[in-house]
Amino acid sequence: MKPPAIGYLRRDISGVAQSWDETQIRSLAERMGYRCTKTVVFSDRTADPIGKLLDVVASTGAAAVVTAGLAHFEQDLPERLLAVCDIVTVSPEVVHARTRPALPA
């Protein structure tokens, strides 16, 4: 069984390309061997988006978060998210490996 992943976008950054970004996220997740279980979409008005994203990662058991690009994280890799899962970007296509090893199931 493929490990679960979730997609992540900021609506204000994707704009009219949101559905295309979602398609690219699902496609890349599948190519990299993940099962994309959902896509989480926040706006620039979402309070603590990384904290909320961490809640989704925990509740789904996601091994990775796949996003269109680092701009959706305001250009920096969120260290607290990277501590619990891989972060994969579509453009450029890069896998940022989690910084802490996963605990055995």
Coordinates of C-alpha atoms in Angstrom, one line a residue:
M1 CA 0.0 0.0 0.0
K2 CA 1.2 3.5 -0.9
P3 CA 1.9 5.9 2.0
P4 CA -0.6 8.7 2.2
A5 CA 0.2 12.3 1.2
I6 CA -1.9 15.5 1.3
G7 CA -1.8 18.4 -1.1
Y8 CA -1.5 21.9 0.1
L9 CA -2.3 25.2 -1.6
R10 CA -2.9 28.8 -0.7
R11 CA -5.9 30.1 -2.7
D12 CA -4.5 33.6 -2.9
I13 CA -1.2 32.3 -4.5
S14 CA -2.8 29.8 -6.9
G15 CA -5.5 32.2 -8.0
V16 CA -7.2 31.0 -11.2
A17 CA -4.7 28.2 -11.6
Q18 CA -5.9 26.4 -8.4
S19 CA -7.5 23.5 -10.2
W20 CA -4.4 23.0 -12.4
D21 CA -2.2 23.2 -9.3
E22 CA -4.4 20.5 -7.6
T23 CA -4.1 18.3 -10.7
Q24 CA -0.3 18.7 -10.7
I25 CA -0.1 17.9 -7.0
R26 CA -2.1 14.7 -7.4
S27 CA -0.1 13.6 -10.4
L28 CA 3.3 14.2 -8.8
A29 CA 2.2 12.4 -5.6
E30 CA 1.2 9.4 -7.6
R31 CA 4.4 9.4 -9.6
M32 CA 6.4 9.5 -6.4
G33 CA 4.6 6.6 -4.9
Y34 CA 2.2 8.3 -2.6
R35 CA -1.6 8.1 -2.3
C36 CA -3.0 11.6 -2.3
T37 CA -5.8 11.5 0.2
K38 CA -6.9 15.2 0.1
T39 CA -5.9 18.7 -0.8
V40 CA -6.0 21.3 1.9
V41 CA -6.6 24.9 0.7
F42 CA -6.1 27.9 2.9
S43 CA -6.2 31.7 2.2
D44 CA -4.0 34.5 3.3
R45 CA -6.5 35.1 6.1
T46 CA -6.1 31.7 7.7
A47 CA -4.6 32.0 11.1
D48 CA -1.6 29.7 11.7
P49 CA -1.9 27.7 8.5
I50 CA 1.1 25.6 9.3
G51 CA -0.4 24.6 12.6
K52 CA -3.6 23.7 10.9
L53 CA -1.7 21.7 8.3
L54 CA 0.1 19.9 11.0
D55 CA -3.2 18.9 12.5
V56 CA -4.3 17.4 9.1
V57 CA -1.0 15.6 8.7
A58 CA -1.4 14.1 12.2
S59 CA -5.1 13.1 11.6
T60 CA -4.4 11.5 8.2
G61 CA -1.0 10.0 9.0
A62 CA 0.4 11.7 5.9
A63 CA 4.0 10.8 5.1
A64 CA 4.3 13.9 2.8
V65 CA 2.8 17.2 2.0
V66 CA 2.9 18.0 -1.7
T67 CA 2.6 21.7 -2.8
A68 CA 2.8 23.6 -6.1
G69 CA 5.9 25.5 -4.8
L70 CA 7.5 27.1 -1.8
A71 CA 5.5 30.3 -2.3
H72 CA 2.6 28.5 -0.7
F73 CA 4.7 28.5 2.5
E74 CA 5.8 32.1 2.0
Q75 CA 9.1 31.0 0.5
D76 CA 10.6 29.2 3.5
L77 CA 10.4 25.5 4.4
P78 CA 8.4 25.3 7.6
E79 CA 10.7 23.4 10.0
R80 CA 7.9 22.2 12.3
L81 CA 6.2 20.5 9.3
L82 CA 9.5 19.2 8.0
A83 CA 10.1 17.6 11.3
V84 CA 7.1 15.2 10.8
C85 CA 6.8 14.6 7.1
D86 CA 8.5 15.1 3.7
I87 CA 7.6 18.2 1.7
V88 CA 7.4 17.8 -2.0
T89 CA 7.2 20.7 -4.4
V90 CA 5.9 20.5 -8.0
S91 CA 7.9 23.5 -9.3
P92 CA 10.8 22.9 -9.0
E93 CA 10.3 19.2 -8.5
V94 CA 12.1 18.6 -5.2
V95 CA 11.7 16.3 -2.3
H96 CA 12.6 17.9 1.0
A97 CA 13.1 14.9 3.4
R98 CA 11.7 15.0 6.9
T99 CA 14.3 16.0 9.5
R100 CA 13.3 13.4 12.1
P101 CA 13.0 9.8 11.2
A102 CA 9.5 8.3 11.2
L103 CA 8.6 6.2 14.2
P104 CA 7.9 2.6 13.5
A105 CA 4.2 1.7 13.1

